Amino acid sequence: MCGIVGGVAERNVAAVLVEGLKRLEYRGYDSAGVALISRDGQLLRRRSTGKVSELAESLIQQPLIGQLGIAHTRWATHGAPTEANAHPHFSRGEVAVVHNGIIENHEALRKELQGLGYAFASQTDTEVIAHLLHYKLQEQGELTAALKATVRQLQGAYGLAAIYLGQPDRLVAARSGSPLVVGLGLGENFVASDQLALRQVTDRFMYLEEGDIAEITRDTVQLWNHEGQPVQREVVRYHEGAEAADKGEYRHFMLKEIHEQPAVVQRTLEGRLGQQQVLVPSFGPQAAQLFGRVRNVQIVACGTSYHAGMVARYWLEGLAGIPCQVEVASEFRYRKVVVQPDTLFVTISQSGETADTLAALRNAKALGYLGSLAICNVGISSLVRESDLTLLTLAGPEIGVASTKAFTTQLVALMLLTLAIGQVRGTLQAGLEAELVAELRRLPVRLGEALAMDTTVEQVAQLFAEKHHTLFLGRGAQFPVAMEGALKLKEISYIHAEAYPAGELKHGPLALVDADMPVVTVAPNNALLEKLKSNLQEVRARGGELVVFADAQAQLSNGEGTTVVSMPHIHDALAPILYTVPLQLLSYYVAVLKGTDVDQPRNLAKSVTVE
Ligand code: G6P
């Protein structure tokens, strides 16, 4: 998804902006650009389709120098990914704008501005902001006032930054529905859509709130809220080492992040487990009181986070006896929902900025839920700020677009939630909580054992390199694990992958099974194992090639057309977390064999901040 970086300094900011864009590459984009105002009063611009490295190279060959500038990575929504549609967008060579989000009334504004004599050079919704800002500058005579007047006419979502040739000492920014952060330096200040972009220049950040407008000079930052009142926002110091954004010894961020799972799961558990119980206050001071009233849970999320929610449904109903519904946010937000009394509304999100999930939360507030809980990886995200309770997953920055460590830490958080609600409501089977707390403590070690299968899985990946379709099967809480496995494979290897509950095989997908369609199955040693074995026979009888990740005690063995990878034994309740790991490794190695862009798969974005 699009990224913004801007800065005002004594030094040339071009290099800082480009480095910022590089750090935002993980969000996904298809073109990039930078605009600067030079000391001698020129508004300069360089844009390119393709990678930020190409833009950087062009700036090395033919440098642009300026002490004030804005830059952008664009993920096309309105208009193709061409140079003309890349940001920054100009108006009359005096104003430059970068924008994340979508302006919903752009067509009406475009007509209006064309009527006022403005010529459009792109198909983007963003260009209307540049011209409108230019027009308002004529009325207001000053950039900040013009921006305030401009945003009053914008409908939709935006995080934006702008500069103006007439006031070359400042940049202005506005946030509504798309995140922005100000980075505070010494004698220089910056703005970005994600603090990650600015960590090379500062560790002090000020997060804009919804509706905020910012005016930023080298020495000052002034903010106004949506009512136009001057406001202060807390300055937050970022502590984690900037090295989190480096690949280290790994070839890809995705592989690094897969291997971080034992450590980040450990971190997510820390301080949240008592001797034999989950510590309920780790969900927030009002958690015990709120959980005591919970009779139903509604989970809403997107993508991988949605799959985590689907696993949680098996846990909440199966272990804690709490009815649970799970829905993708883009559906939930537009549907008339009947809310059961005493329902806790739970969102799950790595980024905490996913537009549909945020919109679902905002809608939910008017629907009479008991309260809201965000399970999120970014503590300063919109989702966290707008929820009553939060449980942070402590996965650290996840750079690979395909989510891995964020998913397993979400599952851990959801297991904690299941036990916490069950504990407070008294609905857990006697002894179960103590048993699972002990198992959770052992989980990082088990994950390490699963990761040790790395080279075995790499060999298995060879079976898939030439295939065009695959089927993933699972039963019970392993069905969402199969869904997540299929999602990973399609996201990064571009092989068509579908997931089915194994019991549905006969009702359709079996028709597709032949030697060209490998079938991947996750088979822990549980009550459903024997049924699963029959499903596997059905596949073999049709010449289908099987890859089975099975519990060491499952008594499944290698044979013709059947590859069994033996998994460490684990408590059935935690099996979905463990069995996710080999499926992550499988898609990673298949993608490597296929030579695809593992960390930045085509057409996908890390953080989907528009609808
Ligand atoms: C995008 C990402 C996925 C992610 C989904 C939801 O599609 O590529 O990896 O699962 O958004 O994102 P969230 O940040 O809300 O978990």
GROMACS .gro file of C-alpha atoms and ligand atoms in nm, residues 302-305 348-354 357 398 401-403 410 487-488 491 604-608, ligand 1:
model
   41
  302CYS     CA    1  -0.899  -0.980   0.709
  303GLY     CA    2  -0.657  -1.214   0.534
  304THR     CA    3  -0.426  -1.413   0.755
  305SER     CA    4  -0.570  -1.248   1.065
  348ILE     CA    5  -0.747  -0.916   1.487
  349SER     CA    6  -0.490  -0.728   1.282
  350GLN     CA    7  -0.116  -0.729   1.236
  351SER     CA    8  -0.099  -0.364   1.133
  352GLY     CA    9  -0.398  -0.219   1.315
  353GLU     CA   10  -0.456   0.003   1.012
  354THR     CA   11  -0.650  -0.229   0.777
  357THR     CA   12  -1.122  -0.397   0.999
  398GLU     CA   13   0.687  -0.789   1.008
  401VAL     CA   14   0.409  -0.919   0.287
  402ALA     CA   15   0.307  -1.279   0.354
  403SER     CA   16   0.230  -1.285   0.724
  410GLN     CA   17  -0.210  -1.397   1.703
  487LEU     CA   18  -0.308  -1.860   0.120
  488LYS     CA   19   0.068  -1.856   0.181
  491GLU     CA   20   0.047  -1.535  -0.226
  604LEU     CA   21  -0.018  -0.743  -0.289
  605ALA     CA   22   0.035  -0.493  -0.012
  606LYS     CA   23   0.142  -0.543   0.348
  607SER     CA   24  -0.096  -0.297   0.495
  608VAL     CA   25  -0.426  -0.246   0.316
  612G6P     C1   26  -0.294  -0.775   0.372
  612G6P     C2   27  -0.165  -0.848   0.404
  612G6P     C3   28  -0.197  -0.977   0.477
  612G6P     C4   29  -0.281  -0.950   0.600
  612G6P     C5   30  -0.406  -0.869   0.567
  612G6P     C6   31  -0.473  -0.817   0.693
  612G6P     O1   32  -0.367  -0.847   0.278
  612G6P     O2   33  -0.094  -0.877   0.286
  612G6P     O3   34  -0.076  -1.042   0.516
  612G6P     O4   35  -0.318  -1.071   0.659
  612G6P     O5   36  -0.372  -0.754   0.489
  612G6P     O6   37  -0.386  -0.726   0.755
  612G6P     P1   38  -0.383  -0.695   0.909
  612G6P     O7   39  -0.271  -0.595   0.924
  612G6P     O8   40  -0.517  -0.636   0.943
  612G6P     O9   41  -0.358  -0.821   0.981
   0.00000   0.00000   0.00000
